[in-house]
Short mmCIF file of C-alpha atoms in Angstrom, two decimals:
data_model
loop_
_atom_site.label_atom_id
_atom_site.label_comp_id
_atom_site.label_asym_id
_atom_site.label_seq_id
_atom_site.Cartn_x
_atom_site.Cartn_y
_atom_site.Cartn_z
CA UNK D 29 38.18 115.45 33.69
CA UNK D 30 35.29 117.42 32.94
CA UNK D 31 34.81 118.05 29.11
CA UNK D 32 34.39 121.66 27.96
CA UNK D 33 32.04 122.20 25.07
CA UNK D 34 32.90 124.63 22.25
CA UNK D 35 29.98 127.19 21.95
CA UNK D 36 31.60 129.14 18.99
CA UNK D 37 29.90 128.69 15.61
CA UNK D 38 31.78 127.30 12.70
CA UNK D 39 32.11 130.94 11.43
CA UNK D 40 33.84 132.08 14.57
CA UNK D 41 36.29 129.16 14.64
CA UNK D 42 37.19 129.72 11.06
CA UNK D 43 37.77 133.38 12.06
CA UNK D 44 39.97 132.26 15.13
CA UNK D 45 42.18 129.93 12.62
CA UNK D 46 42.55 133.02 10.22
CA UNK D 47 43.52 135.33 13.00
CA UNK D 48 46.21 132.62 14.22
CA UNK D 49 47.44 132.12 10.84
CA UNK D 50 47.98 135.63 10.22
CA UNK D 51 50.03 135.86 13.74
CA UNK D 52 51.92 132.91 12.92
CA UNK D 53 52.84 134.36 9.39
CA UNK D 54 53.99 137.50 10.95
CA UNK D 55 56.08 135.60 13.48
CA UNK D 56 57.48 133.50 11.01
CA UNK D 57 58.46 136.54 8.89
CA UNK D 58 60.25 138.09 12.04
CA UNK D 59 62.20 134.83 12.60
CA UNK D 60 63.30 134.97 8.89
CA UNK D 61 64.53 138.44 9.21
CA UNK D 62 66.55 137.65 12.64
CA UNK D 63 68.09 134.63 10.90
CA UNK D 64 69.10 136.07 7.62
CA UNK D 65 72.88 136.31 7.17
CA UNK D 66 72.73 139.97 6.21
CA UNK D 67 70.87 140.77 9.57
CA UNK D 68 73.19 138.57 11.54
CA UNK D 69 76.39 140.33 10.09
CA UNK D 70 74.92 143.84 10.42
CA UNK D 71 74.15 142.92 14.29
CA UNK D 72 77.71 141.66 14.75
CA UNK D 73 79.02 144.70 13.08
CA UNK D 74 76.91 146.93 15.27
CA UNK D 75 78.17 145.01 18.30
CA UNK D 76 81.90 145.19 17.44
CA UNK D 77 81.47 149.13 16.59
CA UNK D 78 79.78 149.78 19.99
CA UNK D 79 82.85 147.64 21.57
CA UNK D 80 85.34 149.83 19.85
CA UNK D 81 83.55 152.99 20.83
CA UNK D 82 83.32 151.87 24.36
CA UNK D 83 87.08 151.06 24.23
CA UNK D 84 88.12 154.09 22.70
CA UNK D 85 86.20 156.21 25.15
CA UNK D 86 87.67 154.27 27.93
CA UNK D 87 91.23 154.73 26.63
CA UNK D 88 90.27 158.57 26.00
CA UNK D 89 89.35 158.95 29.74
CA UNK D 90 92.32 157.19 30.86
CA UNK D 91 94.90 159.27 28.60
CA UNK D 92 93.02 162.47 29.85
CA UNK D 93 93.51 161.64 33.39
CA UNK D 94 97.28 160.80 32.94
CA UNK D 95 97.75 164.12 31.38
CA UNK D 96 95.96 165.79 34.10
CA UNK D 97 98.06 164.03 36.67
CA UNK D 98 101.22 164.89 34.83
CA UNK D 99 100.08 168.54 34.36
CA UNK D 100 99.06 168.68 38.30
CA UNK D 101 102.81 167.73 39.29
CA UNK D 102 104.56 170.31 36.93
CA UNK D 103 102.04 173.23 37.62
CA UNK D 104 100.84 174.96 40.75
CA UNK D 105 97.07 175.42 41.51
CA UNK D 106 97.08 178.64 39.35
CA UNK D 107 98.40 176.84 36.46
CA UNK D 108 101.85 178.44 36.65
CA UNK D 109 105.11 175.85 36.12
CA UNK D 110 106.79 174.48 39.07
CA UNK D 111 110.57 175.16 38.07
CA UNK D 112 111.80 173.17 41.07
CA UNK D 113 110.10 170.05 39.30
CA UNK D 114 110.52 170.92 35.61
CA UNK D 115 114.47 171.90 35.99
CA UNK D 116 115.54 168.30 37.33
CA UNK D 117 113.35 166.52 34.94
CA UNK D 118 114.92 168.64 31.83
CA UNK D 119 118.50 168.03 33.13
CA UNK D 120 117.82 164.35 33.19
CA UNK D 121 116.33 164.44 29.66
CA UNK D 122 119.17 166.57 28.27
CA UNK D 123 121.73 164.07 30.03
CA UNK D 124 120.16 161.09 28.61
CA UNK D 125 120.14 162.64 24.91
CA UNK D 126 123.78 163.57 25.47
CA UNK D 127 124.63 159.89 26.49
CA UNK D 128 122.71 158.59 23.41
CA UNK D 129 124.72 160.97 21.28
CA UNK D 130 128.19 159.95 22.61
CA UNK D 131 127.17 156.20 22.17
CA UNK D 132 126.24 156.75 18.62
CA UNK D 133 129.38 158.58 18.07
CA UNK D 134 131.74 156.06 19.55
CA UNK D 135 129.80 153.32 17.40
CA UNK D 136 130.49 155.37 14.24
CA UNK D 137 134.09 156.11 14.95
#
């Protein structure tokens, strides 16, 4: 192997060492901040909040889509109600409520 000679002066070497120490000190400070418990807890809270926001956003979109689908089944293109679909559903609902009321009456009597 060929030896390389350092042509820097002692003052230049000392300046390089000081510069590297400053960079190292800055890096160690950064690491200290990153591993500090408050930083870790804050990062964890931020991740949880972001996940909750994302989940709520997806849920909102899903509910919006479901409402739009139901609305499309019971209204026409102009937004007018489709009685041929609403009346049977209303009759079934009234029948179920009536059956539930009769069942409750029989249990009491």
